[in-house]
Amino acid sequence: MRRPVCVLGWGLIGGSLARAVSAADRPVWGATSSTADARSARDAGYDVTTSTAEAVARAAEEDALVVLAVPLPAVEPVLREIAAVAPRCRLTDVVSVKEPVADAVRRLLPSARYVGGHPMAGSAASGWAASDGDLFRDAAWVVTAEVTEDEEDGATSSTDADLWAEVARLALACGAHVVPATPAEHDAAVARVSHLPHVLAAVLAAVGADGGPLALALGAGSFRDGTRVMGTRPELVRAMCEGNRPALLDAVDDALGRLGAARGALASTGSLAATVTTGHEARLSFEHLLAGRPGARVRVDPADLPRLVELGRRGGRVIGLNHDEAVVELPG
Amino acid sequence: MRRPVCVLGWGLIGGSLARAVSAADRPVWGATSSTADARSARDAGYDVTTSTAEAVARAAEEDALVVLAVPLPAVEPVLREIAAVAPRCRLTDVVSVKEPVADAVRRLLPSARYVGGHPMAGSAASGWAASDGDLFRDAAWVVTAEVTEDEEDGATSSTDADLWAEVARLALACGAHVVPATPAEHDAAVARVSHLPHVLAAVLAAVGADGGPLALALGAGSFRDGTRVMGTRPELVRAMCEGNRPALLDAVDDALGRLGAARGALASTGSLAATVTTGHEARLSFEHLLAGRPGARVRVDPADLPRLVELGRRGGRVIGLNHDEAVVELPG
């Protein structure tokens, strides 16, 4: 598969993707609205313009795979630019929420072939300068499929299975493993493990600073780790969290409930047993999921997207893919 | 100052302290109730018994500085053992809360000379096997002084200034810097920057696990960092957090207030601007405090404990100490 890749947005994620794709010997070019990022990427030998229209017209000519790598607030304007030049393009994205992007594509680019994606990798730094061709190595990369449950037909998917496989191979080529999920399940999951951590880090940093210079001077490992992601530029954190509002509200409500329960138990009985034990077991489950692989491997038809999504729900990940089969590793 | 050091408790903190003291060429011995830790420490060449009474009797004979390095729940029983053998010993501790320990010393060992301490260093691992003579290098080590404010006399301290300086020198010898604080101010500060991070990590880990294997499989940097301290043994986390109940309740209430405000803003306006901006600025203040040194240096009378505590309140730390002066570095 030597289809060229057209990257729109050359910040941390788009830039890292371009580096990884290029390292895998696949043609890559693109556009960014940041003249600074464009200049630096060109200095590094990449073919980058500041004109989205120009890059997308070339994508239409060469039948490239277009990768949308802009922050959520920029998605709609960029989709409008694509619609004007390449309404039937092959499109994926690496934006941190999936339902809002899928909705926008349906509205603004209804004739495109689209499969959503989200690599679970990042850093507190941003921009092309922070890009790294190894950023996605061993990371999870969600590739979404719409699945409808029906009593008569069972689970079916309206997603283009060929494009799904192509996007999954792009993720594998970047060194990631592929987690199949519906957009809604993706958004609910990342609200818990990616967006809530940012909100809690903001709360923790503020409560620490409220303790004055003495408290901050005593901040050690637990405070440093617990607030680290607050070093990220606020507009990026906001775009990510605010873009996943309904799912994040659910996760924040769960956190408020658990924190309130901890408060109640500490005040009334002096014990944090339930809170700490549950948290410890959850952390061990997470460590086990990370370290406990490989578990069982199953081979499935790569066009059977409902089956792939079901395995993703169980913690499975695709580690290999060809025309006949997808190799899925389940947790050990 | 070659006074021997008698360490009671040879886990992560006590063991690391013994290693650091020994590396500084000072005699060190002690006792632990863990036969496994005692055996391993003896194998490493240390003089460790499983009899507290025996070690403390020797401390009385040699006029050693006794360092209490046991978890909070073991403090009272060990103080009773000391009281039976060495009621007038010189005593410090490295326990994570200071008012409860000071109260217990006043009740159970009223004739001892006591100055509390708390090195702000640790790891998710525990026991002698995890001990490290460099654990305290560049860490903050709180050494407490009681300070009373009086309209007529101003601020005065009832703490033994000679022993304060001796404990501060022990911390400096271990590679730490010394933060002077009252027990109450210490407990309020660590509730915010050490105990609250553990409670929030427990909440985050649980909310993540509630999302099932898919959510945990998508956990990346923010979730890993935000839950890291939940890898610690639950009984250690509980002892630390539950031992600081009143101050921790205040910190949890502040966190509930801020998390509730974030929830309200997200639900009503869709914006997390206030939460994220405040969190980002707080994190930058913390990073500045860590990295922005050295700021101004002031030299003060080491016997002027109220002045030292006042400088600690402003984020100051003692980096050098002799009979004439304490060198205090203020934030840049």
XYZ file of C-alpha atoms in Angstrom:
664
model
C 0.000 0.000 0.000
C 1.823 3.062 -1.249
C -1.079 5.518 -1.289
C 0.268 8.977 -0.441
C -0.725 10.625 2.830
C -1.836 14.265 2.965
C -1.480 15.647 6.500
C -3.468 18.764 7.415
C -1.975 20.296 10.572
C 1.729 19.843 11.385
C 1.752 20.259 15.131
C 2.830 17.619 17.660
C 0.485 14.910 16.363
C 0.383 15.754 12.661
C 4.126 16.346 12.581
C 4.893 13.102 14.388
C 2.584 11.226 12.017
C 4.325 12.762 8.985
C 7.711 11.738 10.388
C 6.518 8.182 11.088
C 4.879 7.802 7.664
C 7.975 9.154 5.967
C 10.181 6.760 7.939
C 7.944 3.947 6.643
C 8.868 5.080 3.095
C 5.453 6.339 2.175
C 4.980 9.654 0.338
C 3.687 12.355 2.666
C 2.982 16.046 2.230
C 0.452 18.515 3.536
C -0.526 21.911 4.810
C -0.601 23.854 8.055
C -1.971 27.287 8.916
C 1.101 27.889 11.104
C 3.746 29.596 8.988
C 6.321 28.808 11.700
C 5.516 25.072 11.677
C 5.449 25.058 7.856
C 8.870 26.708 7.675
C 10.429 24.353 10.254
C 8.920 21.278 8.590
C 10.200 22.433 5.203
C 13.626 23.001 6.762
C 13.470 19.371 7.895
C 12.846 18.325 4.278
C 9.048 17.962 4.259
C 6.742 19.189 1.514
C 4.414 21.506 3.429
C 2.375 24.452 2.204
C 0.309 26.974 4.143
C -2.551 26.515 1.661
C -5.011 23.798 2.652
C -6.791 24.153 -0.696
C -3.572 23.487 -2.579
C -2.697 20.399 -0.529
C -6.226 19.005 -0.773
C -6.396 19.570 -4.557
C -3.229 17.523 -4.848
C -4.761 14.853 -2.609
C -7.731 14.610 -4.997
C -5.393 14.281 -7.983
C -3.236 11.593 -6.398
C -6.104 9.840 -4.572
C -4.255 10.340 -1.271
C -5.466 9.528 2.216
C -6.180 12.857 3.927
C -5.388 12.990 7.661
C -7.038 15.780 9.615
C -4.603 16.681 12.416
C -5.929 20.037 13.622
C -7.390 20.902 17.037
C -11.143 20.335 17.337
C -12.131 24.023 16.940
C -10.417 24.061 13.527
C -12.129 20.907 12.239
C -15.224 22.543 10.710
C -13.407 25.305 8.790
C -10.935 22.786 7.399
C -13.744 20.394 6.399
C -15.363 23.275 4.472
C -12.094 23.859 2.624
C -11.876 20.163 1.768
C -15.507 20.118 0.591
C -14.763 22.879 -1.910
C -11.881 20.992 -3.538
C -12.091 17.270 -2.801
C -15.628 16.331 -1.680
C -15.084 12.603 -2.315
C -11.689 12.198 -0.666
C -10.600 9.392 1.636
C -10.433 10.939 5.086
C -9.336 10.053 8.576
C -8.458 12.227 11.561
C -6.419 12.146 14.777
C -8.621 14.458 16.834
C -9.228 13.592 20.471
C -13.022 13.145 20.238
C -14.831 11.070 17.675
C -18.595 11.719 17.699
C -18.303 15.492 17.113
C -15.883 14.928 14.225
C -18.074 12.220 12.691
C -21.096 14.553 12.967
C -19.187 17.370 11.296
C -18.058 15.100 8.455
C -21.642 13.904 7.903
C -22.856 17.508 7.716
C -20.051 19.165 5.771
C -18.480 16.400 3.705
C -21.269 13.854 3.144
C -19.697 12.283 0.033
C -16.296 11.638 1.601
C -15.195 8.177 2.657
C -14.390 8.691 6.340
C -13.075 6.561 9.207
C -12.144 8.290 12.470
C -8.932 7.709 14.387
C -7.275 8.754 17.627
C -3.722 7.856 18.653
C -3.443 7.795 22.477
C -0.104 9.541 22.653
C 0.986 13.057 23.377
C 3.192 15.203 25.530
C 2.871 18.440 27.455
C 4.802 20.119 24.624
C 3.129 21.091 21.355
C 3.893 22.202 17.816
C 6.128 20.796 15.099
C 9.187 21.405 17.298
C 7.923 18.703 19.689
C 7.122 16.173 16.935
C 8.737 12.761 17.101
C 8.514 9.907 14.616
C 8.446 7.436 17.516
C 5.610 9.151 19.375
C 3.117 6.417 18.481
C 5.362 3.431 19.084
C 3.483 0.903 21.271
C 0.640 3.367 21.744
C -3.026 2.531 21.328
C -4.598 4.066 18.208
C -8.373 3.930 18.118
C -9.889 3.382 14.670
C -13.639 3.806 14.813
C -16.492 1.876 13.250
C -20.188 2.672 13.524
C -22.056 -0.386 14.745
C -25.842 -0.790 14.890
C -27.457 -3.535 16.938
C -30.588 -4.988 15.414
C -32.729 -7.855 16.766
C -33.136 -9.442 13.375
C -29.743 -8.877 11.757
C -27.551 -8.726 14.871
C -24.763 -6.153 14.850
C -23.996 -4.496 11.512
C -21.651 -1.717 10.546
C -22.213 1.121 8.075
C -18.478 1.911 8.042
C -16.396 1.309 4.888
C -14.408 -1.809 5.826
C -11.735 -1.203 3.173
C -11.012 2.298 4.440
C -11.122 1.024 8.043
C -8.368 -1.467 7.168
C -6.377 1.216 5.374
C -6.485 3.554 8.378
C -5.633 0.665 10.689
C -2.588 -0.160 8.529
C -1.504 3.499 8.718
C -1.605 3.243 12.539
C 0.316 -0.054 12.488
C 2.905 1.492 10.159
C 3.444 4.216 12.798
C 4.283 1.534 15.390
C 0.932 1.703 17.204
C -1.561 -1.063 17.845
C -5.169 -0.577 16.780
C -8.120 -0.486 19.162
C -11.455 -0.838 17.337
C -14.330 1.087 18.954
C -17.498 2.961 18.091
C -17.221 6.754 18.238
C -19.540 6.875 21.270
C -17.625 4.195 23.187
C -14.358 5.937 22.353
C -15.630 9.266 23.663
C -16.950 7.717 26.892
C -13.647 5.901 27.482
C -11.337 8.870 26.854
C -13.516 11.081 29.043
C -12.530 8.752 31.899
C -8.870 8.104 31.143
C -7.778 11.240 29.317
C -10.083 14.214 29.913
C -10.970 13.605 33.570
C -7.242 13.311 34.435
C -6.780 16.830 33.057
C -9.674 18.235 35.083
C -8.436 16.540 38.268
C -4.895 17.769 37.610
C -6.239 21.329 37.309
C -8.147 20.961 40.580
C -5.132 19.478 42.372
C -2.760 22.180 41.127
C -5.147 24.917 42.271
C -5.747 23.401 45.725
C -1.968 23.047 46.138
C -1.300 26.643 45.134
C -4.029 27.785 47.546
C -1.741 26.464 50.290
C 0.815 29.150 49.433
C 4.568 28.893 48.808
C 5.088 26.503 51.765
C 2.694 23.954 50.256
C 4.186 24.214 46.770
C 7.686 23.940 48.249
C 6.663 20.602 49.798
C 5.218 19.232 46.557
C 7.063 16.031 45.680
C 6.371 13.004 43.479
C 2.631 12.656 44.014
C 1.949 16.347 43.378
C 4.390 16.545 40.477
C 2.863 13.546 38.705
C -0.705 14.470 39.589
C -0.386 17.956 38.056
C 2.018 17.245 35.183
C -0.515 17.554 32.356
C -1.359 21.069 33.540
C 1.923 22.140 31.941
C 0.113 21.804 28.596
C -1.141 24.942 26.854
C -4.590 25.740 28.305
C -6.237 26.191 24.903
C -5.282 22.634 23.891
C -6.605 21.183 27.155
C -9.820 23.166 26.816
C -10.370 22.201 23.177
C -9.949 18.538 24.071
C -12.084 18.514 27.241
C -14.804 20.918 26.138
C -15.170 19.023 22.855
C -16.237 15.927 24.790
C -18.733 17.665 27.031
C -21.514 15.081 27.531
C -19.142 12.170 28.190
C -16.881 14.316 30.381
C -19.861 15.455 32.461
C -20.642 11.796 33.177
C -17.033 11.119 34.182
C -16.872 14.249 36.383
C -20.121 13.214 38.052
C -18.664 9.798 38.806
C -15.563 11.475 40.254
C -17.664 13.857 42.355
C -19.622 10.886 43.675
C -16.503 8.945 44.599
C -14.749 11.974 46.096
C -17.852 12.834 48.088
C -18.032 9.266 49.365
C -14.373 9.424 50.398
C -15.048 12.698 52.222
C -18.043 11.221 53.997
C -16.191 8.102 55.103
C -13.177 10.085 56.318
C -15.379 12.512 58.250
C -17.673 9.923 59.805
C -15.468 6.879 60.415
C -11.952 8.205 59.807
C -11.392 5.441 57.253
C -10.466 5.668 53.587
C -10.428 1.879 53.228
C -13.014 1.634 50.428
C -11.534 4.516 48.411
C -7.931 3.398 48.690
C -8.577 -0.314 48.174
C -10.740 0.288 45.100
C -8.173 2.718 43.686
C -5.324 0.302 44.303
C -7.149 -2.581 42.614
C -8.037 -0.373 39.649
C -4.409 0.688 39.270
C -3.295 -2.963 39.403
C -5.842 -3.835 36.682
C -4.420 -1.038 34.546
C -0.821 -2.164 35.127
C -1.835 -5.742 34.347
C -3.491 -4.668 31.103
C -0.308 -2.824 30.108
C 2.184 -5.451 31.195
C 0.206 -8.684 31.229
C 0.234 -9.166 27.466
C 0.360 -11.157 25.348
C -2.818 -12.997 26.206
C -4.824 -15.059 23.759
C -4.614 -14.214 20.072
C -7.607 -14.500 17.805
C -7.718 -14.143 14.038
C -10.818 -12.585 12.561
C -12.137 -11.397 9.199
C -10.951 -7.761 8.919
C -14.235 -6.833 7.212
C -16.214 -7.989 10.272
C -16.220 -4.610 12.004
C -18.879 -5.506 14.601
C -16.706 -8.413 15.735
C -13.609 -6.187 15.895
C -15.497 -3.599 17.961
C -16.696 -6.309 20.310
C -13.093 -7.480 20.834
C -12.011 -3.864 21.437
C -14.651 -3.600 24.148
C -12.938 -6.539 25.868
C -9.556 -4.772 25.792
C -8.413 -6.406 22.545
C -6.035 -4.755 20.129
C -5.180 -5.417 16.501
C -1.468 -6.063 16.102
C -1.412 -7.276 12.519
C -3.632 -6.961 9.484
C -3.689 -8.240 5.921
C -6.426 -8.816 3.343
C -7.542 -12.071 4.923
C -7.274 -11.555 8.618
C -6.797 -9.220 11.512
C -4.707 -10.551 14.408
C -6.229 -9.432 17.702
C -4.439 -9.769 21.016
C -6.675 -10.043 24.067
C -5.610 -9.063 27.605
C -3.697 -11.817 29.436
C 28.858 16.327 64.967
C 29.501 12.617 65.287
C 26.590 11.710 67.536
C 25.402 8.216 66.625
C 21.992 7.746 65.025
C 19.578 5.065 66.204
C 16.989 4.295 63.522
C 13.758 2.589 64.574
C 12.078 1.105 61.493
C 14.139 0.006 58.474
C 11.640 0.269 55.658
C 11.936 2.536 52.634
C 12.438 5.742 54.625
C 14.309 4.431 57.664
C 16.499 2.218 55.492
C 17.312 5.042 53.095
C 18.130 7.301 56.030
C 20.454 4.676 57.511
C 22.217 4.308 54.175
C 22.596 8.080 53.778
C 23.847 8.560 57.364
C 26.299 5.721 56.961
C 27.554 7.180 53.671
C 28.163 10.426 55.579
C 30.473 8.442 57.903
C 28.285 8.663 60.950
C 27.647 5.652 63.189
C 24.159 4.239 62.684
C 22.351 1.219 64.079
C 18.798 0.395 65.040
C 15.853 -1.940 65.249
C 12.919 -3.058 63.134
C 9.975 -5.310 63.905
C 10.315 -6.844 60.432
C 12.586 -9.874 60.676
C 12.897 -9.863 56.870
C 14.052 -6.224 56.756
C 16.409 -6.843 59.711
C 17.978 -9.821 57.985
C 18.426 -8.019 54.658
C 19.858 -4.922 56.344
C 22.285 -7.090 58.346
C 23.276 -8.834 55.123
C 24.077 -5.385 53.746
C 26.394 -4.807 56.728
C 24.131 -2.812 59.053
C 23.789 -3.325 62.794
C 20.077 -4.007 63.157
C 18.217 -5.897 65.846
C 14.566 -6.865 66.084
C 14.468 -5.619 69.684
C 13.482 -1.966 70.006
C 14.251 -2.074 73.730
C 17.792 -3.219 73.061
C 18.456 -0.546 70.446
C 16.968 2.202 72.582
C 18.955 1.147 75.674
C 22.085 1.488 73.602
C 20.882 4.912 72.378
C 20.575 6.025 76.006
C 24.086 4.759 76.798
C 25.684 6.449 73.782
C 23.493 9.571 73.894
C 22.406 8.872 70.308
C 19.821 10.720 68.254
C 16.810 8.410 67.948
C 14.938 8.562 64.634
C 11.427 7.168 64.631
C 10.852 5.772 61.127
C 7.760 3.626 61.591
C 4.294 4.090 60.029
C 1.949 6.302 62.049
C -0.087 3.439 63.585
C 3.134 2.049 65.138
C 4.241 5.377 66.656
C 2.467 5.040 70.015
C 3.584 1.484 70.805
C 7.181 2.361 69.917
C 7.055 5.552 72.034
C 5.920 3.401 74.985
C 8.906 1.126 74.457
C 11.237 4.129 74.369
C 9.638 5.585 77.509
C 10.444 2.409 79.426
C 14.160 2.513 78.563
C 15.230 6.002 77.501
C 12.657 8.569 78.692
C 15.062 11.503 78.207
C 16.415 10.651 74.775
C 16.926 13.020 71.878
C 14.208 12.171 69.400
C 13.123 13.044 65.905
C 10.887 11.258 63.432
C 10.239 10.980 59.701
C 6.507 10.280 59.898
C 4.233 11.937 57.337
C 2.126 13.954 59.812
C 3.492 16.159 62.548
C 0.756 17.256 64.971
C -0.373 13.717 65.865
C 3.241 12.633 66.483
C 3.979 15.744 68.570
C 0.830 15.058 70.618
C 1.839 11.448 71.198
C 5.361 12.461 72.270
C 3.924 15.017 74.736
C 1.663 12.360 76.225
C 3.921 9.328 76.235
C 7.457 10.701 76.386
C 7.137 14.093 78.118
C 10.791 14.239 79.243
C 12.288 13.563 75.828
C 13.888 16.294 73.747
C 11.886 16.098 70.531
C 11.895 17.890 67.175
C 9.678 16.515 64.386
C 10.824 15.946 60.826
C 9.428 14.832 57.489
C 11.455 14.211 54.355
C 9.284 14.786 51.250
C 10.535 11.794 49.314
C 9.242 8.341 48.653
C 8.361 5.850 46.000
C 5.522 3.488 45.252
C 7.774 0.670 46.492
C 8.290 -0.014 50.189
C 10.486 -1.943 52.612
C 14.242 -2.159 53.063
C 14.585 -3.679 49.577
C 13.487 -0.337 48.086
C 15.807 1.778 50.261
C 18.261 4.092 48.562
C 20.946 6.282 50.132
C 20.188 8.986 47.538
C 16.450 9.048 48.170
C 16.616 12.418 49.980
C 19.024 14.153 47.612
C 17.570 17.576 46.683
C 14.341 16.753 48.511
C 12.610 19.049 50.982
C 12.853 17.866 54.602
C 10.545 19.641 56.999
C 11.954 20.206 60.485
C 9.266 21.535 62.794
C 9.255 24.227 65.446
C 6.341 25.223 67.649
C 5.735 28.947 67.379
C 3.391 30.998 69.543
C 2.286 34.477 68.534
C 1.855 36.889 71.419
C 0.880 40.554 71.228
C 3.434 41.548 73.837
C 6.407 39.301 73.012
C 5.807 38.735 69.291
C 6.512 35.233 68.009
C 8.340 32.865 70.341
C 9.220 29.210 70.115
C 9.124 26.537 72.816
C 11.204 24.184 70.652
C 14.767 23.247 71.665
C 16.857 25.269 69.177
C 19.964 23.095 69.653
C 18.097 19.917 68.815
C 16.349 21.694 65.924
C 19.752 22.520 64.457
C 20.951 18.969 65.023
C 17.984 17.486 63.188
C 18.386 20.049 60.412
C 22.041 19.030 60.044
C 20.994 15.371 59.803
C 18.682 16.296 56.919
C 21.414 18.334 55.215
C 23.838 15.423 55.642
C 21.339 13.243 53.744
C 21.452 15.664 50.800
C 18.099 17.312 51.512
C 17.320 20.969 52.132
C 15.439 21.957 55.264
C 12.024 23.598 55.312
C 11.168 25.065 58.729
C 7.449 24.926 59.600
C 5.123 24.548 62.541
C 3.515 21.120 62.904
C 0.083 22.565 62.034
C 1.308 24.379 58.939
C 3.161 21.263 57.825
C 0.046 19.128 58.166
C -2.117 21.621 56.244
C 0.457 21.858 53.444
C 1.001 18.114 52.992
C -2.744 17.509 53.034
C -2.839 19.589 49.842
C 0.284 18.404 48.033
C 0.732 14.854 49.285
C -2.444 13.363 50.756
C -5.025 14.900 48.409
C -3.016 13.646 45.383
C -3.429 10.115 46.733
C -7.182 10.511 47.215
C -7.612 11.983 43.722
C -5.452 9.223 42.236
C -7.718 6.635 43.894
C -10.829 8.344 42.523
C -9.330 8.619 39.028
C -8.217 4.976 38.963
C -11.694 3.822 40.024
C -13.551 5.994 37.499
C -11.210 4.714 34.790
C -11.749 1.079 35.730
C -15.519 1.677 35.776
C -15.148 2.288 32.034
C -14.170 -1.362 31.554
C -11.239 -2.903 29.660
C -11.674 -0.552 26.673
C -11.162 2.524 28.876
C -8.140 1.044 30.663
C -6.675 -0.033 27.315
C -6.818 3.612 26.201
C -5.134 4.924 29.370
C -1.976 6.782 28.341
C 0.287 9.395 29.949
C -2.305 11.448 31.804
C -3.988 8.389 33.335
C -0.703 6.644 34.080
C 0.748 9.680 35.872
C -2.511 10.594 37.570
C -2.905 7.129 39.119
C 0.753 6.206 39.717
C 0.727 6.587 43.501
C -2.120 4.067 43.717
C 0.516 1.397 43.079
C 1.583 1.936 46.700
C 0.452 -0.560 49.343
C -3.030 0.517 50.506
C -2.177 0.278 54.204
C 0.643 2.822 53.786
C -1.593 5.233 51.874
C -4.329 4.853 54.453
C -2.004 5.346 57.422
C -0.670 8.532 55.862
C -3.985 10.013 54.766
C -6.140 8.925 57.703
C -3.491 10.205 60.120
C -3.997 13.728 58.794
C -7.782 13.674 58.913
C -8.744 17.278 59.821
C -6.330 18.898 57.366
C -7.181 16.376 54.646
C -10.904 17.038 55.079
C -10.229 20.733 54.408
C -8.227 19.894 51.290
C -10.868 17.434 50.023
C -13.558 20.064 50.587
C -11.564 22.544 48.527
C -11.188 19.943 45.778
C -14.917 19.129 45.876
C -15.686 22.841 45.583
C -13.384 23.310 42.615
C -14.513 20.105 40.892
C -18.147 21.070 41.420
C -17.464 24.516 39.959
C -15.805 22.917 36.925
C -18.825 20.645 36.500
C -21.218 23.573 36.748
C -19.313 25.682 34.232
C -18.994 22.802 31.762
C -22.696 21.968 32.045
C -23.995 25.539 31.847
C -21.593 27.331 29.496
C -19.540 24.495 28.004
C -16.363 26.247 29.165
C -13.592 25.025 31.430
C -11.658 28.283 31.045
C -11.486 29.172 34.750
C -10.563 25.647 35.860
C -7.903 25.067 33.231
C -6.357 28.543 33.403
C -6.112 28.453 37.199
C -4.663 24.950 37.087
C -2.125 25.910 34.449
C -0.974 28.971 36.386
C -0.689 26.927 39.578
C 1.424 24.322 37.796
C 3.676 27.064 36.389
C 4.104 28.503 39.913
C 5.108 25.060 41.126
C 7.569 24.550 38.271
C 8.981 28.012 38.894
C 9.450 27.261 42.568
C 11.299 24.061 41.676
C 13.397 25.448 38.844
C 13.548 29.187 39.505
C 16.125 28.955 42.262
C 18.414 30.288 43.462
C 16.624 33.448 44.493
C 17.748 35.742 47.303
C 19.805 34.255 50.141
C 19.405 35.461 53.689
C 21.532 34.552 56.695
C 19.752 34.290 60.002
C 20.462 33.271 63.598
C 19.804 29.505 63.667
C 18.335 29.847 67.166
C 15.681 32.274 65.888
C 13.098 29.601 65.127
C 10.157 32.010 64.654
C 12.151 33.793 61.949
C 13.055 30.493 60.276
C 9.407 29.401 60.308
C 8.383 32.724 58.794
C 10.894 32.224 55.967
C 9.614 28.675 55.424
C 6.109 30.086 55.046
C 7.441 32.197 52.166
C 8.872 29.131 50.413
C 12.349 29.516 51.932
C 14.640 26.581 52.565
C 17.757 26.162 54.687
C 20.680 25.028 52.550
C 23.493 25.472 55.068
C 23.804 25.638 58.831
C 26.537 26.190 61.376
C 26.648 27.469 64.952
C 26.397 31.103 63.878
C 24.045 31.154 60.983
C 21.516 29.401 58.849
C 21.658 30.132 55.135
C 18.131 30.370 53.743
C 17.373 30.442 50.032
C 14.156 32.184 49.061
C 12.199 31.472 45.857
C 13.517 33.364 42.789
